[in-house]
PDB file of C-alpha atoms and ligand atoms in Angstrom:
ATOM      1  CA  UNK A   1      -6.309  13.678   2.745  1.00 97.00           C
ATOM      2  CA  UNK A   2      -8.469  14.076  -0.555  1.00 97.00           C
ATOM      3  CA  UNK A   3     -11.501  16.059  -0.403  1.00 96.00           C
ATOM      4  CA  UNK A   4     -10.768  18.106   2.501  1.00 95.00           C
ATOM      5  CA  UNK A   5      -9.853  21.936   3.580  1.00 91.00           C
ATOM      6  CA  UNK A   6     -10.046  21.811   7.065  1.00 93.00           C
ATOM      7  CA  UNK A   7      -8.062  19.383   9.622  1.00 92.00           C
ATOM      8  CA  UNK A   8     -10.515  16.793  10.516  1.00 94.00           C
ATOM      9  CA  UNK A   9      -8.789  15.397  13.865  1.00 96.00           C
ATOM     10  CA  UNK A  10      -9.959  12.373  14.050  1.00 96.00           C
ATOM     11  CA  UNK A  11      -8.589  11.031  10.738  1.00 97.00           C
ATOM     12  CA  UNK A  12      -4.955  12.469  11.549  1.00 97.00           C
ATOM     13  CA  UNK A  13      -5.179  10.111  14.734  1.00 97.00           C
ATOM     14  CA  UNK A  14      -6.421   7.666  13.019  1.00 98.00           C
ATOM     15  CA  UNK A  15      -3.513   8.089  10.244  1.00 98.00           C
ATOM     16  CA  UNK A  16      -1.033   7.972  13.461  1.00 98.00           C
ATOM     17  CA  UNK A  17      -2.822   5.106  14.659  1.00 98.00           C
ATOM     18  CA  UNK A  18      -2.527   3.188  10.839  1.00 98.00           C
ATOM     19  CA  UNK A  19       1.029   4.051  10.915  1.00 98.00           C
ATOM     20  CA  UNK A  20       1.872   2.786  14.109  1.00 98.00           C
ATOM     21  CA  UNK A  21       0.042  -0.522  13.193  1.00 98.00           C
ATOM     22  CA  UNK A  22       2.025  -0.721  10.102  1.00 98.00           C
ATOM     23  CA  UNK A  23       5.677  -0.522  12.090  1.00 98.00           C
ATOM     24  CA  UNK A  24       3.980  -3.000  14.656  1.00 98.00           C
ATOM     25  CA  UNK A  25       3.528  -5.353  11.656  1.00 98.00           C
ATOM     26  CA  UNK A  26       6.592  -4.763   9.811  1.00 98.00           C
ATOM     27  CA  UNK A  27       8.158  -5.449  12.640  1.00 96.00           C
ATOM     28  CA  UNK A  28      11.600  -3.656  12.218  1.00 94.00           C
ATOM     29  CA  UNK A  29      12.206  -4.953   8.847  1.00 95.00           C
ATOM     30  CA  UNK A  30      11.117  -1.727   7.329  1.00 96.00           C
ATOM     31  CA  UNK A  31      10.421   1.622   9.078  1.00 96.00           C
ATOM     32  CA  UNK A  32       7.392   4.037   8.311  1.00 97.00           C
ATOM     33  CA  UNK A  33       7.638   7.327   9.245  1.00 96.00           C
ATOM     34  CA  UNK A  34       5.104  10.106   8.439  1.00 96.00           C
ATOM     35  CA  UNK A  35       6.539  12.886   6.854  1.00 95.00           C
ATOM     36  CA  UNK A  36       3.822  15.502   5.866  1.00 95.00           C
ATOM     37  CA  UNK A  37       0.074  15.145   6.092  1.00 96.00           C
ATOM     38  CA  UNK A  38      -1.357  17.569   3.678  1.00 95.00           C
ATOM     39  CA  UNK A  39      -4.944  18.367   2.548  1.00 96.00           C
ATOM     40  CA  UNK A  40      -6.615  18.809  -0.463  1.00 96.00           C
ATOM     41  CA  UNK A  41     -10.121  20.146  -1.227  1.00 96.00           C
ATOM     42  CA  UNK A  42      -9.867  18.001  -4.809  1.00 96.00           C
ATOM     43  CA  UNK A  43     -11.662  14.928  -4.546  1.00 94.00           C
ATOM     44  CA  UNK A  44     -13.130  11.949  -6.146  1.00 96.00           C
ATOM     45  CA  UNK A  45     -13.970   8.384  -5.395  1.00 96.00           C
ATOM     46  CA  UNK A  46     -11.863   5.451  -4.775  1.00 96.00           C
ATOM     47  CA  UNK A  47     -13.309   3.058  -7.053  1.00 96.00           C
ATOM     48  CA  UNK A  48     -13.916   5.392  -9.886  1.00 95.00           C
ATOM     49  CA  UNK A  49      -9.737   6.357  -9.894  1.00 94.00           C
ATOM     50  CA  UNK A  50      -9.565   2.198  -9.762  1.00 95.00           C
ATOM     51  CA  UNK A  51     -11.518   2.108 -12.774  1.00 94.00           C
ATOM     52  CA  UNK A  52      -9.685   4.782 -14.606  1.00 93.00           C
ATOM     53  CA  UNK A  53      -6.511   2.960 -13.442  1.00 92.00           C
ATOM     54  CA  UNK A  54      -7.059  -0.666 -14.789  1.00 89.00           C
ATOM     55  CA  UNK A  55      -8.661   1.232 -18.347  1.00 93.00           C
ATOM     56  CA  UNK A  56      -5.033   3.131 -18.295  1.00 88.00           C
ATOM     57  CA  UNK A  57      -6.989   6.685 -18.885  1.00 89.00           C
ATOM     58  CA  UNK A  58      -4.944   7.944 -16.227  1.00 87.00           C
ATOM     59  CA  UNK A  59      -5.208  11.742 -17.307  1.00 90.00           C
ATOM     60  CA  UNK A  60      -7.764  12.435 -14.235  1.00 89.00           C
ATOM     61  CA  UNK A  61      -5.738  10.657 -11.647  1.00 93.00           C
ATOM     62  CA  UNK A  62      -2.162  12.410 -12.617  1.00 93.00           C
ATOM     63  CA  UNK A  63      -4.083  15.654 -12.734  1.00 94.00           C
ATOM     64  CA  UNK A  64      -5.397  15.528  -9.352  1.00 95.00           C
ATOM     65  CA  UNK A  65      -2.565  13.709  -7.735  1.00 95.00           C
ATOM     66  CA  UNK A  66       0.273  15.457  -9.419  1.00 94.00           C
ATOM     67  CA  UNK A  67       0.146  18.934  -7.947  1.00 94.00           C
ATOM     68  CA  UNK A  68       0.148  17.363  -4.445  1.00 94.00           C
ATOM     69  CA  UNK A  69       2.208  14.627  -4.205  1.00 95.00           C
ATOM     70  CA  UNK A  70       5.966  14.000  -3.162  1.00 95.00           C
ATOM     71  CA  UNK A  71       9.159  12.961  -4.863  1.00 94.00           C
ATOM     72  CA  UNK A  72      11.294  10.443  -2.457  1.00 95.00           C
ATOM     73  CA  UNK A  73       8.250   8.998  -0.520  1.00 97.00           C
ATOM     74  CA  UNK A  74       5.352   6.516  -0.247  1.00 98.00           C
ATOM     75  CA  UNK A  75       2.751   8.951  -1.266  1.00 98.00           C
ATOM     76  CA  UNK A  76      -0.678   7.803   0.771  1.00 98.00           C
ATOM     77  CA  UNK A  77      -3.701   9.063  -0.945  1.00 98.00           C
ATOM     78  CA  UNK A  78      -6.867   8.890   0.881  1.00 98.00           C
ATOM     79  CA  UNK A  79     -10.126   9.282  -0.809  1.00 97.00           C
ATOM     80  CA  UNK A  80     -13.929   8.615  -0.173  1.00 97.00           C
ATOM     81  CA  UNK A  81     -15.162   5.301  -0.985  1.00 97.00           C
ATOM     82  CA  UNK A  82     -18.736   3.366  -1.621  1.00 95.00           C
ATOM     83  CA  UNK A  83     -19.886  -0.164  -2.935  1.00 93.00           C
ATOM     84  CA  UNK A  84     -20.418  -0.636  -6.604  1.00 86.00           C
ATOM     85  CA  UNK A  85     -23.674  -1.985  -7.362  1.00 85.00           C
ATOM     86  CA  UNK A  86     -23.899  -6.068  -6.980  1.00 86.00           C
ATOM     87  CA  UNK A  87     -20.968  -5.526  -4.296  1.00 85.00           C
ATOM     88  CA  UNK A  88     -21.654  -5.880  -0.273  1.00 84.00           C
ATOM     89  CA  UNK A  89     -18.478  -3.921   0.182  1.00 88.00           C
ATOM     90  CA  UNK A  90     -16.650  -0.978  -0.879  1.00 93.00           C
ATOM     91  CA  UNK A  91     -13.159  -1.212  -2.193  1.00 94.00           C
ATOM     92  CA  UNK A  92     -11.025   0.305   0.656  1.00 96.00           C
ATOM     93  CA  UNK A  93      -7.599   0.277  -1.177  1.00 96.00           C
ATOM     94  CA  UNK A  94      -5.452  -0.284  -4.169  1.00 97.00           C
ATOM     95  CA  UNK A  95      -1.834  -0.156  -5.513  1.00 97.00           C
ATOM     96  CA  UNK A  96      -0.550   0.597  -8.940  1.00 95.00           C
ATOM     97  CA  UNK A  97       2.596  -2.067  -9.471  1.00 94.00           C
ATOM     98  CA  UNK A  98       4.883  -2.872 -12.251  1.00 92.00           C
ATOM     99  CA  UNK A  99       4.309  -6.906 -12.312  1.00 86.00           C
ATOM    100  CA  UNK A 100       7.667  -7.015 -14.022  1.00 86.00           C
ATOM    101  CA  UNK A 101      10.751  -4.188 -14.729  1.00 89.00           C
ATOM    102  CA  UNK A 102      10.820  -3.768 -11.027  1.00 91.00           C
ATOM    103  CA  UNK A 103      14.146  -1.838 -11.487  1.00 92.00           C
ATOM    104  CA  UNK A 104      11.838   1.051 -13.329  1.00 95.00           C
ATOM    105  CA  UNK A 105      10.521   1.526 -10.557  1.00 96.00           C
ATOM    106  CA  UNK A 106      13.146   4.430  -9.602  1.00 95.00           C
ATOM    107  CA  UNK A 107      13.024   6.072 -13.296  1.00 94.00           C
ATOM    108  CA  UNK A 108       9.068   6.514 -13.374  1.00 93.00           C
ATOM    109  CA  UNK A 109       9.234   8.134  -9.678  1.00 95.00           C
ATOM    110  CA  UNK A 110       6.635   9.389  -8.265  1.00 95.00           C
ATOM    111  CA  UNK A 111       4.469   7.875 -10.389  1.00 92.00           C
ATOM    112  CA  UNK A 112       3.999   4.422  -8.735  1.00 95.00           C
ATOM    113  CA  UNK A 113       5.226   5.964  -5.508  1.00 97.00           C
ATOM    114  CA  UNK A 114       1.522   5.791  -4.504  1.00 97.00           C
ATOM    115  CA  UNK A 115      -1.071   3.941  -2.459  1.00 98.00           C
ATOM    116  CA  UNK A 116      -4.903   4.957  -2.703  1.00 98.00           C
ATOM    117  CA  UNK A 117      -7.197   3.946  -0.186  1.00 98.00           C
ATOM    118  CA  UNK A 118     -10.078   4.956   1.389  1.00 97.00           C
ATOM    119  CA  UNK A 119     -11.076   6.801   4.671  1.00 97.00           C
ATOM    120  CA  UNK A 120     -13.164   4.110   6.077  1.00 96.00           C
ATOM    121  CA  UNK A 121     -10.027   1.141   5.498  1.00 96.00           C
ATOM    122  CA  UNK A 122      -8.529   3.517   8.503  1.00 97.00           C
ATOM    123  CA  UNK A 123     -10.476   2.149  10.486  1.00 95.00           C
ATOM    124  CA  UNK A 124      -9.444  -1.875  11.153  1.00 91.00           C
ATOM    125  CA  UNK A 125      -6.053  -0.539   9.819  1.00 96.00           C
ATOM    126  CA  UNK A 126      -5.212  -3.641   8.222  1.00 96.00           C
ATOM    127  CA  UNK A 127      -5.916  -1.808   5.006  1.00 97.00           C
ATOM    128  CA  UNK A 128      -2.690   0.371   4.943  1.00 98.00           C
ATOM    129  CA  UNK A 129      -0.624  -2.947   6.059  1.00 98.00           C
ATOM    130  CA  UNK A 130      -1.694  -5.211   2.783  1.00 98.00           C
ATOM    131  CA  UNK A 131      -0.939  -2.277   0.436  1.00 98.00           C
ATOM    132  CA  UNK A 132       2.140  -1.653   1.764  1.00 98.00           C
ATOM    133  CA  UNK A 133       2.494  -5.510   1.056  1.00 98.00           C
ATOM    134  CA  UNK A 134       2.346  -4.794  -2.227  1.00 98.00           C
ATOM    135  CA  UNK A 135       3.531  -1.617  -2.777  1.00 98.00           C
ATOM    136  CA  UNK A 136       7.174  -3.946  -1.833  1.00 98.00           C
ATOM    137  CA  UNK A 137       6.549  -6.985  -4.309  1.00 97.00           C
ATOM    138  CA  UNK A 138       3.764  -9.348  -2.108  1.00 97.00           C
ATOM    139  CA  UNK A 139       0.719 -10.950  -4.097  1.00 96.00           C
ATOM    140  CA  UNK A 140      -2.262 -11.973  -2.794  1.00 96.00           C
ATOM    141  CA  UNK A 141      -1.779 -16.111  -2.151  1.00 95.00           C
ATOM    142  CA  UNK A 142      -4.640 -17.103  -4.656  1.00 94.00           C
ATOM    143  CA  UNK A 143      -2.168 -15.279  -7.375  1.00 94.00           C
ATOM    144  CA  UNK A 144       0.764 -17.400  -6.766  1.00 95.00           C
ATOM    145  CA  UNK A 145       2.161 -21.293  -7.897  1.00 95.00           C
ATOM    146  CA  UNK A 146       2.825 -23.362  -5.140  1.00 94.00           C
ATOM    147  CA  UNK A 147       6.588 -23.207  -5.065  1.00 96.00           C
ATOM    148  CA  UNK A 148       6.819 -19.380  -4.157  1.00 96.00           C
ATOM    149  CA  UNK A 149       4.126 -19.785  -1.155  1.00 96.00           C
ATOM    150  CA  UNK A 150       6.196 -22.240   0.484  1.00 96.00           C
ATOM    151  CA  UNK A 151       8.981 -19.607  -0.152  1.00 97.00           C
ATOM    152  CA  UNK A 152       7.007 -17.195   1.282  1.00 97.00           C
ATOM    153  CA  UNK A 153       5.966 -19.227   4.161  1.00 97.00           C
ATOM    154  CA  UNK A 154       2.688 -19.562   3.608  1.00 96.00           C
ATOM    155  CA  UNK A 155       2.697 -23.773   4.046  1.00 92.00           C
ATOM    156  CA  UNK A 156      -0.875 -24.298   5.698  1.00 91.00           C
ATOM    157  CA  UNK A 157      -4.444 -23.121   5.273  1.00 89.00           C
ATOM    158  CA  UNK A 158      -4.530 -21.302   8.630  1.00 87.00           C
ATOM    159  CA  UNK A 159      -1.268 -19.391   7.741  1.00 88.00           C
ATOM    160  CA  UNK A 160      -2.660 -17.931   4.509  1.00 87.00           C
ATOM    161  CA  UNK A 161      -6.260 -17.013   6.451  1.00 91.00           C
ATOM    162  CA  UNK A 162      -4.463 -15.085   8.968  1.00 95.00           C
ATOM    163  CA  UNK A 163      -2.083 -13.703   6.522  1.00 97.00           C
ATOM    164  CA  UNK A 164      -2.091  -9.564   5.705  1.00 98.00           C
ATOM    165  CA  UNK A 165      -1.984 -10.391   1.910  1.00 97.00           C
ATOM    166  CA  UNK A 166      -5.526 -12.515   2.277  1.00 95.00           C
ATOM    167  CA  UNK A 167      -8.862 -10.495   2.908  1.00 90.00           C
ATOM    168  CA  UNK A 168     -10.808 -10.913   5.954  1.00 83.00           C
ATOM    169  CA  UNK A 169     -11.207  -9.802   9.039  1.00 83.00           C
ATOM    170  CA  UNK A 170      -8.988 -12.418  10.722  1.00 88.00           C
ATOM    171  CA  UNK A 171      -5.401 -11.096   9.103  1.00 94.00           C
ATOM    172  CA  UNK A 172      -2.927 -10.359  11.673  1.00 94.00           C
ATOM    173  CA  UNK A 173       0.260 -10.923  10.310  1.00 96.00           C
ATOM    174  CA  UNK A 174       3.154 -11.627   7.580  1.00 98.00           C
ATOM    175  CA  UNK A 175       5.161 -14.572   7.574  1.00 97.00           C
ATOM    176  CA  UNK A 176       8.828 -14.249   8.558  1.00 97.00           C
ATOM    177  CA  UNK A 177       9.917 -15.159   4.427  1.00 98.00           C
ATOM    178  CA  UNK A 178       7.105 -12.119   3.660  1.00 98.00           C
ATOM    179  CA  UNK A 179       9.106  -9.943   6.108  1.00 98.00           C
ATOM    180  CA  UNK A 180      12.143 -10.870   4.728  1.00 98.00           C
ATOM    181  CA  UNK A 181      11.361 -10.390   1.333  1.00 98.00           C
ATOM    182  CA  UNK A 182       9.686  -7.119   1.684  1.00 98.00           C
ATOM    183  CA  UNK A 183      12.825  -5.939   3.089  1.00 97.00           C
ATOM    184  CA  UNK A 184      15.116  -7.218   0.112  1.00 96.00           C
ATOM    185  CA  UNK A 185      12.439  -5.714  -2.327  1.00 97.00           C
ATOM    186  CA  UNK A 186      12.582  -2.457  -0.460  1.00 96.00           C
ATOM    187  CA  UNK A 187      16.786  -2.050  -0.847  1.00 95.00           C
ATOM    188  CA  UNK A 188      16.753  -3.515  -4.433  1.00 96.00           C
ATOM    189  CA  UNK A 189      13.418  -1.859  -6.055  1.00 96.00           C
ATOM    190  CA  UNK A 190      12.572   0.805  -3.417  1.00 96.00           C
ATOM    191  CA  UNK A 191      16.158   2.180  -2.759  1.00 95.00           C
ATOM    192  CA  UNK A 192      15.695   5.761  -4.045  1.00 95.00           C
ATOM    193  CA  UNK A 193      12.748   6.126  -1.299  1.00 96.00           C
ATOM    194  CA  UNK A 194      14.771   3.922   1.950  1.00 94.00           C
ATOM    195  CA  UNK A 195      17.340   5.393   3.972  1.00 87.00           C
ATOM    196  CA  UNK A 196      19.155   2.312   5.568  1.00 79.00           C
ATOM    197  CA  UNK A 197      20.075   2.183   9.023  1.00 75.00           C
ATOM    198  CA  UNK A 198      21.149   0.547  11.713  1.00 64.00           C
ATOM    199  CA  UNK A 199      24.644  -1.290  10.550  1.00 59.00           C
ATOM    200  CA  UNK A 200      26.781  -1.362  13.659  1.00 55.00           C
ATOM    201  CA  UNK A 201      30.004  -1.373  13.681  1.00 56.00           C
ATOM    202  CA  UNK A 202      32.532  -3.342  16.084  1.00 49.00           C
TER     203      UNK A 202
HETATM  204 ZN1   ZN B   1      -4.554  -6.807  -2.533  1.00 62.93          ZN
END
């Protein structure tokens, strides 16, 4: 929680609320749990550390983040937000991703160990859900060939309106292929950070 010293209640339920959400959507394939919720009084603004970001001067961001955030976890920073000129809406989240050399992904921990989004994306919750999406390997549908959408599921118009990696306020889910391959991603790519669970034996 950027930019604050004091709890603020109703954003740690709503955090509990987002994570729940999340598990709800993941359904199974990969847990969430909350670890630590910590505060910090250093802030700035969500599209100004996206701007930074995409022009690589990344001095600012590591500065602020690095004293705070967590080796072995999904670190979930949460800033302020507000719309850019010429824009009805505020950005409410981003991810930093390695589009290829997924495997570095373990030697440049924590550094893209991190999800930034902003206070008011708590709110419909689907916010948290797409960046998880691609904080484990999913693109946004306009990104990809036609080949890997029908891989990923995502065979009809209606599918890829509804779908957590399109914006809008009609997204409700992930295909089954998404779910699937979020979960392979999260074991080959995300292993240092997933604890895996639930083989039975008999
Ligand atoms: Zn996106």
């Amino acid at each position: 929680m950027m930019g604050k010293d004091s709890v603020d209640e109703n954003i740690t339920i709503q955090i509990g609320e987002n994570v729940e959400y999340l598990n709800q959507e993941f359904e199974g394939k990969v847990k969430f749990i909350i670890h630590e919720l910590i505060m910090d009084e250093n802030h700035a603004y969500l599209p100004d550390m996206h701007t930074d970001f995409f022009r690589r001067k990344t001095g600012m961001i590591n500065d602020l983040l690095d004293p705070v955030e967590k080796k072995g976890a999904i670190n979930i920073f949460i800033f302020e937000t507000y719309a850019q000129p010429g824009q009805q809406s505020a950005l409410m989240g981003f991810t930093p991703i390695l589009r290829a050399r997924q495997k570095s992904y373990s030697h440049n921990s924590p550094k893209f160990d991190r999800i930034f989004m902003a206070y008011p994306g708590l709110i419909d919750k689907s916010t948290l859900v797409h960046e998880m999406g691609h904080f484990l390997g999913l693109r946004h549908p306009w990104e990809m060939n036609h080949i890997d959408k029908e891989l990923l599921g995502l065979h009809t118009s209606s599918t890829k309106e509804n779908n957590h990696m399109t914006y809008g306020v009609n997204v409700d889910r992930f295909t089954a292929e998404q779910l699937e391959s979020m979960r392979d991603f999260a074991l080959r790519f995300r292993g240092y950070l997933v604890k895996e669970i639930g083989h039975i034996l008999n």
